[in-house]
Amino acid sequence: MKRTLALLAAAAAWTSGCSTTQSEANAKAIAKASHCNPCQMPCTLGCLPVEAVAAPAPKPTPPPPPPAPAEPAAAATFDPPPGSYPAAQTVTIASSTPGAVIHYTTDGSTPTADSPVYTGPITVDRTTTLKAIAVAPGAPSSAAAGGDYTIAPPPPPPPARVEVTKERLQLTEKVLFDTGKATIDQRSYSLLDEVAAALKDHPEVKTVRVEGHTDNRGGAKANLKLSQARADAVRKYLVDKGVAADRLQAKGFGQTRPVADNNTAAGRDANRRVEFVIAQ
């Protein structure tokens, strides 16, 4: 009996020791597998050495882009602009770029930073080519701008066709009428406008007598009537143009006061006329 109990105790001790040893072995195997095989699956090839994996090198940082080039200064502007003018002009040059300095030339050459600096309006009294550039700090110069200023006075007015003398208003042209009528030809309107202007410019001339004359063709009575009608028509035209009616008289003389020979066409043409005689 004692022997049987001793055998049972020895068997239990052996079983307990074997289980402990096997458990430790299993734990070591799992730990080893975990070290070489991260997936923790059983490794059938045994434990192989694992090489260290270097971390990837950081990507180089690209350099910043270069700054954008500065905008050039705004082009110079001219007031008045280049063109043709009848008289001298005072030209102002400007640029919308703050702080810009304007350099200009007057001979048509392209201005540079060494050209004269604009400081105030430029008087252009003869045909001139103005050009200018604007220069601003830290910015390229503007493109050259400008152009030709042509100073071309208008042609002189034609000589006056009406001259006020001591005795009369002397006309360089004739007052024309429709043939045989007292209707003023439209071609004479501008001439009579000058007569009206002359009378307004000479208020010292108090009274002017408008005299009508004819050639000797037709009857004397008819010519007298026609000459009076023509004188009346001229007087009315001048009054309508603003000449005071009390400064104007009208008198027809018919064919009684010829200034040329009625036997020629040129003479008869000279005798058909209107005169402006200063009565006072």
Short mmCIF file of C-alpha atoms in Angstrom, two decimals:
data_model
loop_
_atom_site.label_atom_id
_atom_site.label_comp_id
_atom_site.label_asym_id
_atom_site.label_seq_id
_atom_site.Cartn_x
_atom_site.Cartn_y
_atom_site.Cartn_z
CA MET A 1 0.00 0.00 0.00
CA LYS A 2 2.71 2.43 0.90
CA ARG A 3 4.49 1.51 -2.24
CA THR A 4 1.47 2.27 -4.37
CA LEU A 5 1.03 5.71 -2.82
CA ALA A 6 4.67 6.55 -3.43
CA LEU A 7 4.39 5.62 -7.07
CA LEU A 8 1.31 7.81 -7.51
CA ALA A 9 3.05 10.79 -5.91
CA ALA A 10 6.09 10.42 -8.12
CA ALA A 11 3.92 10.24 -11.22
CA ALA A 12 2.09 13.42 -10.27
CA ALA A 13 5.34 15.26 -9.67
CA TRP A 14 6.70 14.19 -13.02
CA THR A 15 3.54 15.27 -14.82
CA SER A 16 3.59 18.66 -13.12
CA GLY A 17 7.22 19.30 -13.98
CA CYS A 18 6.75 18.26 -17.55
CA SER A 19 3.80 20.58 -18.01
CA THR A 20 5.73 23.52 -16.58
CA THR A 21 8.70 22.90 -18.81
CA GLN A 22 6.49 22.55 -21.89
CA SER A 23 4.63 25.77 -21.08
CA GLU A 24 7.87 27.68 -20.76
CA ALA A 25 9.05 26.27 -24.07
CA ASN A 26 5.83 27.28 -25.77
CA ALA A 27 6.06 30.80 -24.38
CA LYS A 28 9.62 31.16 -25.58
CA ALA A 29 8.65 29.94 -29.05
CA ILE A 30 5.82 32.43 -29.28
CA ALA A 31 8.06 35.23 -28.13
CA LYS A 32 10.70 34.24 -30.68
CA ALA A 33 8.10 34.02 -33.42
CA SER A 34 6.77 37.43 -32.47
CA HIS A 35 10.24 38.93 -32.74
CA CYS A 36 11.07 37.63 -36.19
CA ASN A 37 7.57 37.37 -37.61
CA PRO A 38 5.41 40.41 -36.85
CA CYS A 39 2.32 38.67 -38.08
CA GLN A 40 2.75 36.22 -35.16
CA MET A 41 1.94 33.29 -37.40
CA PRO A 42 3.97 30.10 -36.81
CA CYS A 43 7.27 30.37 -38.69
CA THR A 44 8.12 27.08 -40.43
CA LEU A 45 11.53 28.31 -41.67
CA GLY A 46 12.94 28.89 -38.26
CA CYS A 47 13.99 32.20 -36.83
CA LEU A 48 15.90 34.21 -39.45
CA PRO A 49 17.78 37.39 -38.62
CA VAL A 50 15.83 40.55 -39.55
CA GLU A 51 17.82 43.36 -41.19
CA ALA A 52 17.12 46.86 -39.94
CA VAL A 53 15.06 48.91 -42.45
CA ALA A 54 16.25 52.53 -42.78
CA ALA A 55 13.61 55.27 -42.65
CA PRO A 56 12.99 56.94 -46.09
CA ALA A 57 14.99 60.12 -46.64
CA PRO A 58 12.84 63.29 -46.51
CA LYS A 59 12.04 64.88 -49.88
CA PRO A 60 13.99 68.06 -50.52
CA THR A 61 11.96 71.29 -50.17
CA PRO A 62 11.77 73.11 -53.55
CA PRO A 63 13.10 76.66 -53.53
CA PRO A 64 10.48 79.45 -53.51
CA PRO A 65 9.54 80.85 -56.94
CA PRO A 66 11.32 84.05 -57.95
CA PRO A 67 9.35 87.25 -57.31
CA ALA A 68 7.25 88.56 -60.20
CA PRO A 69 8.96 91.32 -62.15
CA ALA A 70 7.82 94.82 -61.25
CA GLU A 71 5.28 96.46 -63.54
CA PRO A 72 6.67 99.32 -65.61
CA ALA A 73 5.59 102.83 -64.78
CA ALA A 74 2.42 104.02 -66.47
CA ALA A 75 3.05 105.75 -69.78
CA ALA A 76 3.06 109.52 -69.83
CA THR A 77 -0.08 111.30 -71.01
CA PHE A 78 -0.36 114.68 -72.72
CA ASP A 79 -3.02 117.36 -72.34
CA PRO A 80 -3.94 118.57 -74.88
CA PRO A 81 -2.97 115.51 -76.94
CA PRO A 82 -0.71 115.75 -79.99
CA GLY A 83 -2.43 117.18 -83.03
CA SER A 84 -2.84 120.24 -85.20
CA TYR A 85 -3.74 123.53 -83.54
CA PRO A 86 -4.27 127.05 -84.90
CA ALA A 87 -2.36 128.72 -82.06
CA ALA A 88 0.25 128.05 -79.37
CA GLN A 89 -0.63 125.37 -76.81
CA THR A 90 0.31 124.87 -73.15
CA VAL A 91 0.98 121.14 -72.78
CA THR A 92 0.79 119.28 -69.46
CA ILE A 93 2.50 115.87 -69.10
CA ALA A 94 1.53 113.39 -66.36
CA SER A 95 1.78 109.73 -65.29
CA SER A 96 -0.68 107.79 -63.15
CA THR A 97 2.16 105.98 -61.36
CA PRO A 98 2.71 107.58 -57.92
CA GLY A 99 6.15 109.11 -57.53
CA ALA A 100 7.04 108.74 -61.20
CA VAL A 101 9.53 111.21 -62.65
CA ILE A 102 8.89 112.29 -66.23
CA HIS A 103 11.72 112.87 -68.69
CA TYR A 104 10.94 114.48 -72.05
CA THR A 105 12.41 115.66 -75.34
CA THR A 106 11.21 118.26 -77.83
CA ASP A 107 13.23 117.22 -80.88
CA GLY A 108 11.53 113.91 -81.61
CA SER A 109 14.30 111.78 -80.07
CA THR A 110 13.45 108.98 -77.64
CA PRO A 111 13.81 110.25 -74.05
CA THR A 112 15.97 108.48 -71.46
CA ALA A 113 16.59 108.89 -67.74
CA ASP A 114 19.20 111.49 -68.70
CA SER A 115 16.71 113.65 -70.62
CA PRO A 116 15.36 116.86 -69.05
CA VAL A 117 12.99 116.36 -66.12
CA TYR A 118 9.48 117.68 -66.60
CA THR A 119 8.68 120.28 -63.95
CA GLY A 120 5.70 122.16 -65.36
CA PRO A 121 3.59 122.92 -68.44
CA ILE A 122 5.44 123.35 -71.74
CA THR A 123 4.47 126.11 -74.17
CA VAL A 124 4.44 124.87 -77.76
CA ASP A 125 4.31 127.85 -80.11
CA ARG A 126 5.70 126.18 -83.23
CA THR A 127 5.51 122.74 -84.78
CA THR A 128 7.22 120.43 -82.26
CA THR A 129 7.52 116.71 -81.56
CA LEU A 130 7.12 116.04 -77.83
CA LYS A 131 8.03 112.66 -76.32
CA ALA A 132 8.21 111.54 -72.69
CA ILE A 133 8.85 108.54 -70.44
CA ALA A 134 7.89 107.95 -66.80
CA VAL A 135 10.47 106.53 -64.38
CA ALA A 136 9.36 105.17 -60.98
CA PRO A 137 11.57 103.74 -58.17
CA GLY A 138 12.00 99.97 -58.41
CA ALA A 139 10.12 99.70 -61.70
CA PRO A 140 11.13 99.66 -65.35
CA SER A 141 10.69 102.88 -67.30
CA SER A 142 7.49 103.27 -69.27
CA ALA A 143 7.42 103.12 -73.03
CA ALA A 144 7.97 106.44 -74.77
CA ALA A 145 4.78 108.33 -75.59
CA GLY A 146 4.01 111.56 -77.39
CA GLY A 147 3.66 112.88 -80.90
CA ASP A 148 3.64 115.90 -83.16
CA TYR A 149 2.13 119.24 -82.24
CA THR A 150 1.51 121.14 -85.43
CA ILE A 151 0.89 124.84 -84.94
CA ALA A 152 -0.75 126.01 -88.14
CA PRO A 153 -2.49 129.38 -87.88
CA PRO A 154 -5.55 129.65 -90.07
CA PRO A 155 -5.09 131.55 -93.30
CA PRO A 156 -5.64 135.28 -92.97
CA PRO A 157 -9.16 136.41 -93.69
CA PRO A 158 -9.78 137.80 -97.14
CA PRO A 159 -9.40 141.54 -97.42
CA ALA A 160 -12.43 143.52 -96.37
CA ARG A 161 -14.83 144.24 -99.18
CA VAL A 162 -16.25 147.28 -97.38
CA GLU A 163 -14.23 150.35 -96.45
CA VAL A 164 -15.69 153.28 -94.56
CA THR A 165 -14.34 156.56 -95.90
CA LYS A 166 -15.25 160.09 -95.07
CA GLU A 167 -17.87 160.31 -97.81
CA ARG A 168 -19.13 156.79 -98.44
CA LEU A 169 -18.90 153.09 -97.84
CA GLN A 170 -16.61 151.91 -100.60
CA LEU A 171 -17.39 148.39 -101.85
CA THR A 172 -14.98 146.25 -103.85
CA GLU A 173 -17.85 144.24 -105.35
CA LYS A 174 -21.24 145.06 -106.76
CA VAL A 175 -24.57 144.30 -105.14
CA LEU A 176 -26.28 141.94 -107.58
CA PHE A 177 -29.99 141.59 -108.39
CA ASP A 178 -32.09 139.29 -110.49
CA THR A 179 -32.28 140.69 -114.02
CA GLY A 180 -34.91 143.44 -114.29
CA LYS A 181 -36.05 142.90 -110.68
CA ALA A 182 -35.42 144.27 -107.20
CA THR A 183 -34.71 140.79 -105.76
CA ILE A 184 -31.23 140.67 -104.24
CA ASP A 185 -29.07 137.86 -105.63
CA GLN A 186 -28.11 135.43 -102.85
CA ARG A 187 -24.48 135.77 -103.88
CA SER A 188 -24.57 139.33 -102.50
CA TYR A 189 -25.87 138.39 -99.05
CA SER A 190 -22.40 138.06 -97.52
CA LEU A 191 -21.35 141.41 -99.02
CA LEU A 192 -24.35 143.15 -97.47
CA ASP A 193 -23.60 141.39 -94.18
CA GLU A 194 -20.23 143.13 -94.24
CA VAL A 195 -21.95 146.46 -94.93
CA ALA A 196 -24.15 145.93 -91.87
CA ALA A 197 -21.12 145.00 -89.75
CA ALA A 198 -19.23 148.09 -90.91
CA LEU A 199 -22.11 150.36 -89.95
CA LYS A 200 -22.31 148.75 -86.51
CA ASP A 201 -18.56 149.23 -86.08
CA HIS A 202 -18.82 152.92 -86.98
CA PRO A 203 -21.57 154.46 -84.86
CA GLU A 204 -20.16 157.89 -85.70
CA VAL A 205 -21.71 157.47 -89.15
CA LYS A 206 -25.15 158.81 -88.39
CA THR A 207 -26.95 158.51 -91.71
CA VAL A 208 -26.25 156.56 -94.88
CA ARG A 209 -28.20 157.01 -98.09
CA VAL A 210 -28.62 153.85 -100.15
CA GLU A 211 -28.67 154.98 -103.79
CA GLY A 212 -29.96 152.88 -106.68
CA HIS A 213 -28.81 153.40 -110.30
CA THR A 214 -29.56 151.75 -113.66
CA ASP A 215 -28.31 151.83 -117.22
CA ASN A 216 -30.33 153.46 -120.02
CA ARG A 217 -31.98 150.30 -121.33
CA GLY A 218 -35.75 150.54 -120.99
CA GLY A 219 -37.73 153.67 -120.27
CA ALA A 220 -36.50 156.33 -117.90
CA LYS A 221 -39.64 156.06 -115.79
CA ALA A 222 -39.30 152.28 -115.44
CA ASN A 223 -35.62 152.61 -114.61
CA LEU A 224 -36.36 155.18 -111.92
CA LYS A 225 -38.93 152.88 -110.36
CA LEU A 226 -36.57 149.89 -110.53
CA SER A 227 -33.69 151.81 -108.97
CA GLN A 228 -35.92 152.94 -106.09
CA ALA A 229 -37.17 149.39 -105.50
CA ARG A 230 -33.60 148.09 -105.42
CA ALA A 231 -32.49 150.79 -102.96
CA ASP A 232 -35.49 149.95 -100.75
CA ALA A 233 -34.63 146.22 -100.88
CA VAL A 234 -31.05 146.86 -99.75
CA ARG A 235 -32.18 149.16 -96.95
CA LYS A 236 -34.63 146.53 -95.69
CA TYR A 237 -31.93 143.85 -95.75
CA LEU A 238 -29.62 146.01 -93.61
CA VAL A 239 -32.41 146.82 -91.14
CA ASP A 240 -33.16 143.10 -90.86
CA LYS A 241 -29.48 142.59 -90.02
CA GLY A 242 -29.69 144.96 -87.08
CA VAL A 243 -28.83 148.38 -88.49
CA ALA A 244 -31.08 151.07 -86.99
CA ALA A 245 -33.72 152.11 -89.51
CA ASP A 246 -33.24 155.80 -88.74
CA ARG A 247 -29.64 155.57 -89.93
CA LEU A 248 -30.65 154.48 -93.41
CA GLN A 249 -32.30 156.31 -96.30
CA ALA A 250 -33.12 154.90 -99.75
CA LYS A 251 -33.15 156.89 -102.99
CA GLY A 252 -33.46 155.77 -106.61
CA PHE A 253 -31.89 157.84 -109.42
CA GLY A 254 -32.69 155.64 -112.39
CA GLN A 255 -30.43 156.27 -115.37
CA THR A 256 -29.68 159.89 -114.53
CA ARG A 257 -26.22 159.41 -112.98
CA PRO A 258 -24.14 157.15 -115.20
CA VAL A 259 -20.47 156.56 -114.38
CA ALA A 260 -19.60 154.90 -117.69
CA ASP A 261 -20.63 154.81 -121.35
CA ASN A 262 -24.02 153.15 -121.82
CA ASN A 263 -23.05 152.27 -125.41
CA THR A 264 -20.90 149.35 -124.22
CA ALA A 265 -21.80 146.26 -122.24
CA ALA A 266 -19.07 147.00 -119.71
CA GLY A 267 -20.31 150.58 -119.35
CA ARG A 268 -23.91 149.53 -118.82
CA ASP A 269 -22.79 146.97 -116.25
CA ALA A 270 -20.91 149.67 -114.33
CA ASN A 271 -23.95 151.96 -114.37
CA ARG A 272 -26.19 149.29 -112.80
CA ARG A 273 -25.13 149.73 -109.22
CA VAL A 274 -25.99 150.51 -105.58
CA GLU A 275 -23.95 153.06 -103.65
CA PHE A 276 -23.78 153.91 -99.94
CA VAL A 277 -23.28 157.62 -99.42
CA ILE A 278 -22.69 159.10 -95.97
CA ALA A 279 -25.28 161.83 -95.64
CA GLN A 280 -24.11 163.15 -92.28
#
